[in-house]
CSV table of C-alpha atoms in Angstrom, one decimal:
chain,number,residue,atom,x,y,z
B,1,MET,CA,96.1,88.1,166.7
B,2,PRO,CA,97.3,85.5,164.7
B,3,LYS,CA,101.7,85.7,164.3
B,4,GLY,CA,102.6,87.7,161.7
B,5,LYS,CA,99.7,90.3,161.4
B,6,GLY,CA,100.0,93.6,162.5
B,7,PRO,CA,96.6,95.6,164.4
B,8,GLN,CA,93.5,94.8,162.4
B,9,GLY,CA,92.6,98.5,164.1
B,10,LYS,CA,88.5,99.4,164.6
B,11,ARG,CA,86.1,98.6,161.1
B,12,ILE,CA,85.0,101.2,159.4
B,13,THR,CA,81.2,101.1,157.6
B,14,LEU,CA,79.8,102.8,154.9
B,15,LYS,CA,77.3,104.3,157.4
B,16,VAL,CA,80.0,105.2,159.6
B,17,ALA,CA,81.7,106.5,157.1
B,18,LYS,CA,78.7,108.5,155.5
B,19,ASN,CA,78.4,109.8,159.2
B,20,SER,CA,81.7,111.6,158.6
B,21,VAL,CA,81.2,113.6,156.2
B,22,ARG,CA,81.2,117.1,156.8
B,23,VAL,CA,81.3,120.1,154.3
B,24,ALA,CA,84.4,121.7,155.2
B,25,PHE,CA,84.6,125.8,155.2
B,26,ASN,CA,85.2,126.4,151.7
B,27,GLY,CA,81.8,124.7,150.8
B,28,ARG,CA,84.1,121.3,149.8
B,29,ARG,CA,82.9,117.6,151.1
B,30,ARG,CA,85.0,116.3,153.8
B,31,LEU,CA,85.5,112.6,154.6
B,32,ASP,CA,86.9,112.9,158.6
B,33,LEU,CA,88.3,110.1,159.3
B,34,SER,CA,90.8,111.0,161.4
B,35,LYS,CA,91.7,109.0,165.2
B,36,MET,CA,89.5,106.9,163.8
B,37,GLY,CA,92.4,103.7,165.1
B,38,ILE,CA,91.9,102.4,161.9
B,39,ALA,CA,95.4,100.5,160.4
B,40,VAL,CA,93.9,99.5,156.9
B,41,PHE,CA,92.9,101.8,154.2
B,42,PRO,CA,88.7,101.0,154.3
B,43,LYS,CA,87.4,100.4,150.7
B,44,CYS,CA,84.3,100.9,151.7
B,45,ILE,CA,85.2,104.8,151.3
B,46,LEU,CA,85.4,104.4,147.5
B,47,GLU,CA,81.8,105.2,147.9
B,48,LEU,CA,82.4,108.1,148.8
B,49,ALA,CA,85.5,108.7,145.8
B,50,ASP,CA,83.5,111.6,144.7
B,51,VAL,CA,84.9,114.4,148.2
B,52,GLU,CA,87.2,117.3,147.8
B,53,GLU,CA,88.7,116.1,150.6
B,54,LEU,CA,89.8,113.4,153.0
B,55,ASP,CA,91.1,113.0,156.3
B,56,LEU,CA,93.0,110.2,157.2
B,57,SER,CA,95.9,111.5,160.0
B,58,ARG,CA,96.3,110.2,163.6
B,59,ASN,CA,95.6,106.1,163.0
B,60,MET,CA,97.4,103.9,162.2
B,61,LEU,CA,97.9,103.1,158.8
B,62,ARG,CA,100.7,100.8,157.1
B,63,LYS,CA,100.2,100.8,153.1
B,64,ILE,CA,97.7,103.3,151.3
B,65,PRO,CA,97.0,101.1,148.3
B,66,ALA,CA,96.4,101.8,144.7
B,67,ILE,CA,92.4,102.6,144.5
B,68,ILE,CA,93.5,105.9,146.1
B,69,GLU,CA,93.3,106.6,142.2
B,70,LYS,CA,89.7,106.3,142.4
B,71,PHE,CA,89.2,109.6,144.3
B,72,GLN,CA,89.8,112.0,141.0
B,73,ASN,CA,88.5,114.5,142.8
B,74,LEU,CA,90.3,115.2,145.8
B,75,MET,CA,91.9,118.3,146.2
B,76,TRP,CA,93.3,118.1,150.2
B,77,LEU,CA,94.7,114.7,151.4
B,78,ASP,CA,95.9,114.1,154.7
B,79,LEU,CA,98.1,111.7,155.9
B,80,HIS,CA,100.0,112.3,158.7
B,81,SER,CA,100.8,110.6,161.7
B,82,ASN,CA,100.4,107.2,160.4
B,83,GLN,CA,102.6,104.5,159.9
B,84,LEU,CA,103.4,104.5,156.2
B,85,ASP,CA,106.8,103.7,155.1
B,86,GLU,CA,106.1,104.1,151.3
B,87,LEU,CA,103.4,105.6,148.3
B,88,PRO,CA,101.2,103.9,146.6
B,89,PRO,CA,102.2,105.4,142.0
B,90,GLU,CA,99.0,106.1,141.4
B,91,ILE,CA,99.7,108.7,144.5
B,92,GLY,CA,100.6,110.6,141.4
B,93,THR,CA,97.3,111.0,139.3
B,94,LEU,CA,95.6,112.9,141.7
B,95,ARG,CA,96.1,115.8,139.3
B,96,ASN,CA,93.8,118.2,141.6
B,97,LEU,CA,95.8,118.2,145.1
B,98,THR,CA,96.8,121.2,146.2
B,99,TYR,CA,97.5,119.8,149.3
B,100,LEU,CA,98.7,116.7,150.6
B,101,ASN,CA,100.2,116.1,154.5
B,102,LEU,CA,102.6,113.6,154.8
B,103,CYS,CA,104.0,114.7,158.1
B,104,ASN,CA,104.4,112.1,160.9
B,105,ASN,CA,105.5,108.6,159.0
B,106,LYS,CA,108.4,106.2,159.1
B,107,LEU,CA,109.0,107.3,154.3
B,108,THR,CA,112.0,106.5,153.2
B,109,THR,CA,113.2,107.9,150.2
B,110,LYS,CA,112.8,104.7,148.2
B,111,GLY,CA,109.3,105.3,149.6
B,112,LEU,CA,109.3,108.3,147.9
B,113,PRO,CA,107.4,107.6,143.6
B,114,GLU,CA,108.8,109.3,141.0
B,115,GLU,CA,104.8,109.8,140.3
B,116,LEU,CA,105.1,112.3,143.2
B,117,THR,CA,106.2,114.9,140.7
B,118,LEU,CA,103.3,114.4,138.4
B,119,LEU,CA,101.0,116.2,141.2
B,120,LYS,CA,101.4,120.1,139.3
B,121,ASN,CA,99.1,121.8,141.3
B,122,LEU,CA,100.1,120.8,144.7
B,123,ARG,CA,101.0,124.1,146.7
B,124,THR,CA,101.2,121.8,150.3
B,125,LEU,CA,103.7,119.7,150.7
B,126,ASN,CA,104.1,117.9,154.3
B,127,LEU,CA,107.2,115.3,155.0
B,128,GLY,CA,108.5,116.1,157.5
B,129,LEU,CA,109.4,113.8,161.0
B,130,ASN,CA,109.9,111.1,158.6
B,131,CYS,CA,112.8,108.5,157.8
B,132,LEU,CA,114.8,111.2,154.8
B,133,GLU,CA,117.7,111.0,153.7
B,134,THR,CA,118.2,112.1,150.8
B,135,ILE,CA,115.3,114.5,148.5
B,136,PRO,CA,114.7,113.6,144.9
B,137,THR,CA,115.8,116.1,142.3
B,138,THR,CA,113.0,116.2,140.8
B,139,LEU,CA,110.6,118.0,143.5
B,140,GLY,CA,111.7,120.5,141.9
B,141,ASN,CA,109.4,120.3,139.2
B,142,LEU,CA,106.3,121.0,141.7
B,143,ARG,CA,106.4,124.8,140.1
B,144,GLU,CA,103.6,125.5,141.8
B,145,LEU,CA,104.6,124.6,145.6
B,146,ILE,CA,104.7,127.1,148.7
B,147,GLU,CA,104.8,125.2,151.8
B,148,LEU,CA,107.5,122.4,152.0
B,149,GLY,CA,108.0,121.2,155.3
B,150,LEU,CA,111.4,118.7,155.7
B,151,PHE,CA,112.1,119.3,159.1
B,152,ASP,CA,113.2,116.2,161.2
B,153,ASN,CA,114.3,114.0,158.4
B,154,SER,CA,118.2,113.1,157.7
B,155,LEU,CA,118.6,114.6,155.0
B,156,THR,CA,122.4,116.3,154.3
B,157,LEU,CA,121.5,118.3,151.0
B,158,ILE,CA,118.6,119.8,150.0
B,159,PRO,CA,118.9,120.1,145.6
B,160,LYS,CA,119.0,123.1,144.1
B,161,SER,CA,115.9,122.2,142.3
B,162,VAL,CA,114.5,122.4,145.3
B,163,LYS,CA,115.6,126.0,146.4
B,164,LYS,CA,114.8,127.7,143.3
B,165,LEU,CA,111.7,126.5,142.9
B,166,PRO,CA,109.7,129.9,141.6
B,167,LYS,CA,106.6,129.8,144.2
B,168,ILE,CA,108.4,128.7,147.2
B,169,GLU,CA,107.5,130.9,150.3
B,170,ARG,CA,108.4,128.4,153.5
B,171,MET,CA,110.9,125.7,153.1
B,172,ASN,CA,111.0,123.8,156.6
B,173,VAL,CA,114.2,121.9,156.8
B,174,LYS,CA,114.8,122.0,160.7
B,175,ARG,CA,116.4,119.2,162.3
B,176,ASN,CA,118.1,118.0,159.8
B,177,PRO,CA,121.5,117.4,160.1
B,178,LEU,CA,122.8,119.7,157.3
B,179,PRO,CA,126.1,121.2,156.8
B,180,GLU,CA,124.9,124.8,156.6
B,181,PHE,CA,123.1,124.6,159.9
B,182,ALA,CA,125.9,123.1,161.4
B,183,LYS,CA,127.2,124.5,165.3
B,184,GLU,CA,129.8,127.5,164.8
B,185,GLU,CA,132.6,126.8,166.8
B,186,GLU,CA,132.4,129.5,170.1
B,187,PRO,CA,135.1,131.8,168.8
B,188,ILE,CA,138.2,132.4,171.4
B,189,ASP,CA,137.9,134.8,173.2
B,190,THR,CA,141.3,137.1,172.7
B,191,ILE,CA,140.5,139.5,175.5
B,192,LYS,CA,142.1,138.7,178.8
B,193,ARG,CA,139.4,138.6,181.4
B,194,ILE,CA,139.9,138.7,185.4
B,195,GLU,CA,138.6,135.9,186.9
B,196,SER,CA,140.2,136.3,190.6
B,197,LEU,CA,140.7,140.1,192.6
B,198,TYR,CA,142.4,140.3,195.3
B,199,LEU,CA,143.7,143.5,197.5
B,200,VAL,CA,146.6,144.3,199.5
B,201,GLU,CA,148.1,146.9,200.8
B,202,LYS,CA,151.2,147.8,199.5
B,203,LYS,CA,153.9,147.5,202.2
B,204,ASP,CA,152.8,143.9,202.0
B,205,LEU,CA,153.9,143.7,198.3
B,206,CYS,CA,157.4,142.6,197.0
B,207,SER,CA,159.3,145.3,194.5
B,208,SER,CA,159.0,142.9,191.6
B,209,CYS,CA,156.0,142.7,192.5
B,210,LEU,CA,155.1,146.5,193.3
B,211,GLU,CA,156.5,147.3,190.0
B,212,THR,CA,154.2,145.3,188.0
B,213,CYS,CA,151.6,146.8,189.8
B,214,GLN,CA,153.1,150.4,189.1
B,215,GLY,CA,152.9,149.7,185.6
B,216,GLU,CA,149.6,149.0,185.6
B,217,ARG,CA,148.1,151.9,187.7
B,218,ASP,CA,149.9,153.9,185.1
B,219,GLU,CA,148.8,152.4,181.7
B,220,LEU,CA,145.2,152.4,183.8
B,221,HIS,CA,145.7,157.0,183.7
B,222,LYS,CA,146.8,157.2,179.8
B,223,LEU,CA,143.6,155.0,179.1
B,224,GLU,CA,141.7,157.4,181.1
B,225,ASP,CA,143.0,160.1,179.4
B,226,MET,CA,142.0,159.7,175.9
B,227,THR,CA,138.7,158.7,177.2
B,228,PRO,CA,137.0,161.5,175.7
B,229,GLY,CA,134.8,163.7,178.2
B,230,PRO,CA,130.7,165.1,177.5
B,231,SER,CA,130.6,166.8,175.2
B,232,GLU,CA,129.8,170.6,175.7
B,233,LYS,CA,126.7,172.2,174.6
B,234,PRO,CA,127.7,173.6,171.4
B,235,SER,CA,127.0,177.2,171.1
B,236,PHE,CA,126.3,179.1,167.7
B,237,PRO,CA,125.8,183.1,168.0
B,238,SER,CA,126.7,184.4,164.9
B,239,LEU,CA,122.1,182.7,164.5
B,240,THR,CA,119.5,184.2,165.8
B,241,THR,CA,116.7,182.9,166.4
B,242,PRO,CA,112.9,184.3,165.1
B,243,ASN,CA,111.7,185.1,168.3
B,244,SER,CA,115.3,186.8,169.5
B,245,THR,CA,114.4,190.0,166.9
B,246,ALA,CA,110.9,189.0,167.1
B,247,ILE,CA,110.0,192.7,168.2
B,248,ASP,CA,112.4,194.3,166.0
B,249,ASN,CA,110.6,193.0,162.7
B,250,GLN,CA,107.3,191.7,162.9
B,251,GLU,CA,106.2,192.6,160.0
B,252,GLU,CA,108.6,190.3,158.7
B,253,TRP,CA,107.6,186.8,160.3
B,254,ARG,CA,104.0,187.7,160.9
B,255,MET,CA,101.5,185.6,157.9
B,256,LYS,CA,99.7,188.3,156.3
């Protein structure tokens, strides 16, 4: 490998790409190049830029080039588990996107272009497992978002504009150093509890210890006297059940 260059990865030919096109359960055409060992975005797939779904997850991609804007029909884009530390501004031209998975990359806050907020139809955005320290307040412009993944980052604040997204149903912010999720201190136990118990006979106690024990015993007896006993069975002598008088007035109880 030449010095200064990253891994070359597997080379994808147009033939391989065409054989990787599948029809998804929703009827869309999906180009599935996941787990192919790709380190460089294959330009040959521009010949298939009319697909509705593109899966490049679990590869070694370090960069998404500006030519991603050629995929104007994309509604579903999966880039999770790569080596991306930034996105190109051209990502904002994919106005039909409803699903974008960027989980498990190396994205920083600076690596999120402002144009990301142009994806007005986006419903699912996964930014979990990245290197984000803050979230742009402009993400609050993604008014159609239903799911937002922000877990496993370095976030200390979630902007109000993001918290108040009108259609948000699921927002995963687990494993972030957020103050509201800081571990609460253990409550102080104010009740004295017995850790050890020793049994001795009266004759082995000195007068002061015996007096103390007798006082504790008297206090315990007082508590026992204050504890309510089992309640007696309630009695309602003034009430009679239908069966008790049924013989005398059967005609009144019988349904005609």
